[in-house]
Amino acid sequence: MNAIELRAVTKAYDGRTAVADITLSIERGERVALAGPSGCGKTTLLRLVAGLEVPDSGTIRINGTLVAEHGRNLVEPEQRHIGMVFQDLALWPHMTVHGHLDFVLRYDKRSQPADRPSRIREILEMVRLSDRGRAKPGELSGGEQQRVALARALIAKPTIVLMDEPLSSLDPELSLHLRGEILRLHAELSFALVYVTHSREEAADLGSRVIHML
Amino acid sequence: MQRRLTLLLAVLALAVVGLLPLVAMVVTSVFVSGKLTLAIYTKLLSNPLQYWIALGHSLTLATLSAVCATPLGVALGLLFGKTDLPFRRTLTVLLGIPLLLPPYVLAICWFNLLASGGLLAQGAPVQLAGLLSHALYGLPGCWWVMVSALAPAVMILTLVSLHAIDPRLEEAGRLVARWPVVLYRITLPLVLPGILFGGLLVFLLTLGEVGVPVFLRYPVYAVETLTQFSAFYDFGAATAAAMPLLLVTLLMLTLERRFLRAKVYNLRPSTPGRRMLRVPLGRWRIPAFLSVSLLGAVMVVLPIAALVVASLSPFAYWEAWRQAASSLGRSLVLAATGATLLMLLGFFCGYLIRTRTMRLWRALDTLTLLLFTLPGTVIGMGLIALWNRPGTAFVYASAAMVILAYLAQYIALTSRITVATLFNVPQSLEEAAQIAGAPWLARIRHIVVPVGLPGLVGGWLIGFIFCMRDLGASMLVYPPGQETLSVRILTLMANGTPSLISALCVMLVAVALSALGLLGLFFRTAAPRR
Amino acid sequence: MGLLLLVVIVAIAGMVWTASRRNGNVVVVYVSEDQVFSEPILKDFERDSGMRVLAVYDTEETKSAGVVNRLIAEKANPQADVYWANEPIRAEVLRQQGVSSVYRSPSAEGIPDQFREPHGYWTGFSARARMLIVANGSVDKPGSVLAYTDPRFRGKTVIANPLFGTTTAHMAALFTVWGDERANAFLDAMRRNDVHLASSNGDSADQVAAGNFEFALVDSDDVYNRRKQGRPVEGIYPDQEGGGLGCFIVPNAVLLVKDSPHPQAGKKLIDYLLSPATEKKLANSDAAQIPLHPGVETPVDIRRLETLKVMSVDYAQVAAKMQAIQPLLKDWAGR
């Protein structure tokens, strides 16, 4: 059973085709980098897998379950157990780091309330933010914000993690460091990773398979 | 599912609160003696020329008021919200005061000032006094009163919209251009939905205004037709007469949508925790302060001073308290309840309109604005027709009718303010919560509302102000013995002593300001820090 | 947010409670008489009867959403028990609309028939007289409403807008007494004589008191109150000479609402309002109203009805005429 399966998926906006008849399979635990120029549909593809967009035609399966087909979502995004790091991080300005993670766990049906504190501690340690739990996004540096977004995407132990150019705004040194972190976390948690980037270097580094979109 | 169900409930609530009374009135206008007929409408079309002239007057007054109040309100909003003008908080409160009073009361204040025998006339040279007195009546006086009454609404809407701007967008502009250019080319386009709604608000409120034109003797459509209705007690005719006003509203709405369509911006998430950028006025600081202070003195201090001076008699305030203490308390509770329910229903309607979750979003937006335009009399009559039945006596006999009147008349305010607020709440914040597994209501409660809180609080405040000063439909439906303060002022105006009426008006302003001040304090301490 | 929701819950509970207040020993009255005059009377009734009075007061005539409209709108399911009108025209309109029911109060004994609806649908009490207010020291004093057409007073007279209130009723009364042709001619002559329009009777009275005009046709309480304020004016009851038209009298009127929720309580209130005692209070208040019961004690400044030549009118005809001449008056006022 593949983690993600897209069959003949097409998506258009206002007559402009963003994704045209894509068929793609990603295995469990695989790391796939989606590379390509701006406007080639990488983000759209990610949003289709997440359920934030609905395919005009074609089918999408997640872990063997049909989640979307021909103009409708059969499984809503909140029920797909996917982690996602948005391009602009989409951190909630009014919540602390701890609050971000607690929010995710609260709606993870598989987690127990008693386990939340330890899981939050664990993930904060993983992303090296143990001492920043009470800070709000406005008080964090760019790299720290990236790590919060990573932690939020991973805390519910999803089987699939989608990342939309998460390191594009960072300096090379930090970007390199965080790439290492992502690989380390992947090794620990074994999720299927779909990583969108327009950097060949990043794609080569993070993807065991690179798909070039045009 | 949760989202669809909740939004559907909101639509149903709006249908009950607003659409049904309107339908009840339209039915009254097309069924005469049990027969379906358009006689009332054909009579309307063949009305004497004076009605169409009056309609022309209405459009002139509404356009002039909107054209002047909107840029004035925007300029004040920018000065108070984006610059380092000294005492800007105090000036914001000062210039917001006219909004707390029904425009009719402001007209009386100006009458006390400028009419022959008025306060200013007594001190001014005879010719000037005569000129001022003459200018008070007709179009100039009505225009001035409506601009001073409604420019504060545009000011508040601008302030609310400005709060939601991501400062990075302006910072990016500041790297290549000076502040005036940034304000004009970046800031203003971002707050355009709020500004446009402000202009529309001024236009529609002026179009339906009755008290001011009657008092200052300017024959406008709403007065002509409602006077007719009053003389003949013909409710169907009142509804039919409101139709041209609704058609004008539809036209304005179409124009607004056309204009905004090309200017909808989907924003990326804002940088969390950044403060709003302020424009340093530099050497313009003092002149700007003096100009705004002068404006405040003319627009606010003078008429309110006339009110206060008129109220200065030994026992006026004691008598006012004795007469109106219960009305005052009642007004506060009803206005707070009304504003809360307006914000609740308005939020979901606004969310539906902004996200276009259902196909009927356009119809919903149109309905709210049509209700806003309808004269309060027509809404009141519709509410009576709908709710005054033995089966619903428990509602009709209660103050719930006043709340229903508020909801029907003002839902457009909170709905549109929500739309403007949500324009600046990036969708990705909600999407991130959705991906995290949160159901829709949890996303609204924990993400959308906290992030959009300044705008939503602003909406609540606007709702509170309008409910507090309402006179239209609520005057027709309040339960006997339970009038609000605004209604009490109006009923006491006939032969009440000027000092008593003035004292009551001062109380209305003071109480509304205090309530708003307390609320501001509460939110400053209790609201989540960004 | 929690606090605000608490407010809503408490308020909703309050509303349900307020609805329940209509039960018990209450009477619901809609009032067109000015609240400053009527409310003290109703409070006295509360004290004397032990009943609770729930009132809806009217706004100025210039506002279109008056209590009459509310009464008509509520006809199918009446909420009010009694309507207290400040002039009989409104009471007549309500009779025509089927809103009132017959009640002949024992307190009405002694009130002249002219001020009572023949079948008992409404009863008049405590009246205003239409008078001419004249500035003190005027050389030429008017004695009739026809003075508005007298060339001696050209451009020196003022009248309240005839579209509202007692002025409308007065115009309608003239139409019923003189006939359309003569009344129209009177209006035209007034216009040719450059009469000025004021927004209300009070405004007219103030303008005369300020010396801007020679005289105005106003209500008796307008004259009384200006004199009480020490303003240099006097009042003249017009057309009192032999053969004269007589003075137009505008009484309050009270009626029992048809199918009202508390009819017995309504009748008690009507009896109270129509009593000589109430008329005495209204005569001695700033309302300065003329009692219709003979022999009621009044202040010196207020003439007794028995001493006045009263214009003989049928208020039902006046009500009908008032509606008919609205377009004409609108046209006249607009010129």
Tab-separated table of N, CA and C in Angstrom, chain B residues 259-329:
chain	number	residue	atom	x	y	z
B	259	PHE	N	-16.398	47.355	-8.692
B	259	PHE	CA	-15.163	48.078	-8.383
B	259	PHE	C	-14.208	47.200	-7.607
B	260	LEU	N	-14.770	46.431	-6.651
B	260	LEU	CA	-13.919	45.645	-5.769
B	260	LEU	C	-13.419	44.370	-6.412
B	261	ARG	N	-14.126	43.897	-7.438
B	261	ARG	CA	-13.793	42.587	-8.006
B	261	ARG	C	-12.346	42.515	-8.438
B	262	ALA	N	-11.913	43.626	-9.075
B	262	ALA	CA	-10.534	43.613	-9.575
B	262	ALA	C	-9.530	43.862	-8.472
B	263	LYS	N	-10.020	44.102	-7.263
B	263	LYS	CA	-9.091	44.526	-6.221
B	263	LYS	C	-9.113	43.623	-5.001
B	264	VAL	N	-9.501	42.376	-5.198
B	264	VAL	CA	-9.497	41.458	-4.064
B	264	VAL	C	-8.098	40.905	-3.891
B	265	TYR	N	-7.568	41.033	-2.726
B	265	TYR	CA	-6.203	40.569	-2.498
B	265	TYR	C	-6.215	39.405	-1.538
B	266	ASN	N	-5.569	38.308	-1.961
B	266	ASN	CA	-5.401	37.197	-1.023
B	266	ASN	C	-4.015	37.310	-0.417
B	267	LEU	N	-3.990	37.534	0.860
B	267	LEU	CA	-2.735	37.885	1.500
B	267	LEU	C	-2.038	36.680	2.094
B	268	ARG	N	-0.741	36.779	2.181
B	268	ARG	CA	0.027	35.766	2.906
B	268	ARG	C	-0.053	36.076	4.403
B	269	PRO	N	0.314	35.086	5.199
B	269	PRO	CA	0.203	35.316	6.647
B	269	PRO	C	1.058	36.502	7.083
B	270	SER	N	0.558	37.255	8.020
B	270	SER	CA	1.302	38.409	8.509
B	270	SER	C	2.393	37.945	9.456
B	271	THR	N	3.418	38.758	9.533
B	271	THR	CA	4.492	38.457	10.489
B	271	THR	C	3.938	38.602	11.888
B	272	PRO	N	3.966	37.522	12.647
B	272	PRO	CA	3.309	37.593	13.946
B	272	PRO	C	3.970	38.609	14.859
B	273	GLY	N	3.160	39.305	15.594
B	273	GLY	CA	3.653	40.147	16.682
B	273	GLY	C	4.203	41.492	16.265
B	274	ARG	N	4.182	41.797	14.999
B	274	ARG	CA	4.736	43.104	14.616
B	274	ARG	C	3.738	44.208	14.882
B	275	ARG	N	4.283	45.352	15.294
B	275	ARG	CA	3.393	46.475	15.587
B	275	ARG	C	3.070	47.216	14.298
B	276	MET	N	1.948	47.966	14.365
B	276	MET	CA	1.564	48.758	13.217
B	276	MET	C	2.592	49.866	13.011
B	277	LEU	N	2.941	50.087	11.758
B	277	LEU	CA	3.910	51.149	11.470
B	277	LEU	C	3.238	52.504	11.583
B	278	ARG	N	3.959	53.448	12.126
B	278	ARG	CA	3.414	54.803	12.247
B	278	ARG	C	4.208	55.749	11.385
B	279	VAL	N	3.477	56.669	10.780
B	279	VAL	CA	4.110	57.650	9.914
B	279	VAL	C	4.520	58.843	10.763
B	280	PRO	N	5.816	59.169	10.786
B	280	PRO	CA	6.207	60.357	11.557
B	280	PRO	C	5.795	61.619	10.803
B	281	LEU	N	5.064	62.499	11.463
B	281	LEU	CA	4.578	63.710	10.795
B	281	LEU	C	5.645	64.798	10.742
B	282	GLY	N	6.624	64.679	11.612
B	282	GLY	CA	7.706	65.653	11.572
B	282	GLY	C	7.206	67.062	11.835
B	283	ARG	N	7.544	67.960	10.911
B	283	ARG	CA	7.166	69.368	11.134
B	283	ARG	C	5.679	69.603	10.927
B	284	TRP	N	4.977	68.607	10.414
B	284	TRP	CA	3.546	68.738	10.221
B	284	TRP	C	2.754	68.323	11.447
B	285	ARG	N	3.500	67.876	12.462
B	285	ARG	CA	2.821	67.312	13.636
B	285	ARG	C	1.896	68.333	14.308
B	286	ILE	N	2.460	69.511	14.594
B	286	ILE	CA	1.668	70.522	15.300
B	286	ILE	C	0.563	71.089	14.410
B	287	PRO	N	0.893	71.472	13.160
B	287	PRO	CA	-0.213	71.945	12.300
B	287	PRO	C	-1.333	70.922	12.157
B	288	ALA	N	-0.962	69.638	12.034
B	288	ALA	CA	-1.992	68.600	11.905
B	288	ALA	C	-2.830	68.529	13.165
B	289	PHE	N	-2.143	68.585	14.293
B	289	PHE	CA	-2.856	68.540	15.565
B	289	PHE	C	-3.821	69.717	15.688
B	290	LEU	N	-3.342	70.888	15.318
B	290	LEU	CA	-4.190	72.077	15.426
B	290	LEU	C	-5.376	71.983	14.463
B	291	SER	N	-5.116	71.482	13.264
B	291	SER	CA	-6.210	71.363	12.272
B	291	SER	C	-7.277	70.404	12.768
B	292	VAL	N	-6.831	69.259	13.249
B	292	VAL	CA	-7.804	68.256	13.718
B	292	VAL	C	-8.548	68.788	14.940
B	293	SER	N	-7.817	69.485	15.794
B	293	SER	CA	-8.476	70.058	16.977
B	293	SER	C	-9.524	71.079	16.577
B	294	LEU	N	-9.196	71.876	15.563
B	294	LEU	CA	-10.155	72.873	15.085
B	294	LEU	C	-11.394	72.172	14.518
B	295	LEU	N	-11.139	71.118	13.750
B	295	LEU	CA	-12.252	70.351	13.193
B	295	LEU	C	-13.110	69.781	14.309
B	296	GLY	N	-12.431	69.233	15.322
B	296	GLY	CA	-13.157	68.679	16.464
B	296	GLY	C	-13.962	69.746	17.175
B	297	ALA	N	-13.376	70.931	17.282
B	297	ALA	CA	-14.081	72.020	17.957
B	297	ALA	C	-15.347	72.402	17.207
B	298	VAL	N	-15.233	72.471	15.878
B	298	VAL	CA	-16.388	72.888	15.084
B	298	VAL	C	-17.417	71.769	14.992
B	299	MET	N	-16.928	70.557	14.719
B	299	MET	CA	-17.853	69.446	14.443
B	299	MET	C	-18.477	68.868	15.688
B	300	VAL	N	-17.743	68.939	16.787
B	300	VAL	CA	-18.200	68.224	17.981
B	300	VAL	C	-18.420	69.150	19.174
B	301	VAL	N	-17.358	69.917	19.504
B	301	VAL	CA	-17.430	70.689	20.734
B	301	VAL	C	-18.562	71.711	20.691
B	302	LEU	N	-18.670	72.404	19.559
B	302	LEU	CA	-19.714	73.436	19.454
B	302	LEU	C	-21.114	72.869	19.684
B	303	PRO	N	-21.532	71.865	18.901
B	303	PRO	CA	-22.896	71.371	19.122
B	303	PRO	C	-23.088	70.721	20.480
B	304	ILE	N	-22.078	70.002	20.956
B	304	ILE	CA	-22.230	69.358	22.266
B	304	ILE	C	-22.245	70.424	23.357
B	305	ALA	N	-21.439	71.480	23.158
B	305	ALA	CA	-21.463	72.573	24.119
B	305	ALA	C	-22.849	73.212	24.154
B	306	ALA	N	-23.452	73.365	22.961
B	306	ALA	CA	-24.806	73.918	22.915
B	306	ALA	C	-25.746	73.031	23.709
B	307	LEU	N	-25.528	71.735	23.600
B	307	LEU	CA	-26.349	70.771	24.330
B	307	LEU	C	-26.139	70.935	25.831
B	308	VAL	N	-24.862	71.003	26.211
B	308	VAL	CA	-24.540	71.098	27.632
B	308	VAL	C	-25.044	72.422	28.203
B	309	VAL	N	-24.828	73.504	27.451
B	309	VAL	CA	-25.296	74.815	27.934
B	309	VAL	C	-26.806	74.792	28.112
B	310	ALA	N	-27.483	74.187	27.131
B	310	ALA	CA	-28.949	74.125	27.221
B	310	ALA	C	-29.391	73.277	28.408
B	311	SER	N	-28.513	72.355	28.838
B	311	SER	CA	-28.917	71.468	29.925
B	311	SER	C	-28.624	72.042	31.300
B	312	LEU	N	-27.923	73.193	31.302
B	312	LEU	CA	-27.485	73.732	32.597
B	312	LEU	C	-28.613	74.451	33.309
B	313	SER	N	-29.315	73.697	34.064
B	313	SER	CA	-30.335	74.298	34.925
B	313	SER	C	-30.288	73.470	36.196
B	314	PRO	N	-30.625	74.051	37.331
B	314	PRO	CA	-30.351	73.384	38.613
B	314	PRO	C	-30.837	71.951	38.707
B	315	PHE	N	-32.007	71.683	38.169
B	315	PHE	CA	-32.561	70.360	38.430
B	315	PHE	C	-32.681	69.503	37.175
B	316	ALA	N	-32.094	69.990	36.075
B	316	ALA	CA	-32.288	69.275	34.807
B	316	ALA	C	-31.769	67.842	34.897
B	317	TYR	N	-30.559	67.688	35.442
B	317	TYR	CA	-29.973	66.347	35.474
B	317	TYR	C	-30.670	65.443	36.476
B	318	TRP	N	-31.120	66.039	37.557
B	318	TRP	CA	-31.869	65.256	38.534
B	318	TRP	C	-33.181	64.783	37.898
B	319	GLU	N	-33.850	65.705	37.225
B	319	GLU	CA	-35.116	65.367	36.572
B	319	GLU	C	-34.882	64.337	35.457
B	320	ALA	N	-33.770	64.527	34.715
B	320	ALA	CA	-33.452	63.582	33.642
B	320	ALA	C	-33.228	62.187	34.218
B	321	TRP	N	-32.513	62.124	35.301
B	321	TRP	CA	-32.254	60.837	35.954
B	321	TRP	C	-33.558	60.211	36.434
B	322	ARG	N	-34.378	61.054	37.024
B	322	ARG	CA	-35.661	60.555	37.541
B	322	ARG	C	-36.532	60.016	36.413
B	323	GLN	N	-36.506	60.749	35.311
B	323	GLN	CA	-37.362	60.371	34.184
B	323	GLN	C	-36.836	59.157	33.431
B	324	ALA	N	-35.529	59.043	33.400
B	324	ALA	CA	-34.985	58.103	32.408
B	324	ALA	C	-34.014	57.058	32.930
B	325	ALA	N	-33.884	56.940	34.236
B	325	ALA	CA	-32.905	55.975	34.761
B	325	ALA	C	-33.187	54.564	34.263
B	326	SER	N	-34.465	54.186	34.301
B	326	SER	CA	-34.779	52.809	33.882
B	326	SER	C	-34.534	52.634	32.380
B	327	SER	N	-34.888	53.681	31.611
B	327	SER	CA	-34.659	53.600	30.157
B	327	SER	C	-33.179	53.454	29.845
B	328	LEU	N	-32.376	54.146	30.641
B	328	LEU	CA	-30.939	54.139	30.429
B	328	LEU	C	-30.381	52.734	30.631
B	329	GLY	N	-30.745	52.141	31.760
B	329	GLY	CA	-30.264	50.787	32.037
B	329	GLY	C	-30.724	49.812	30.968
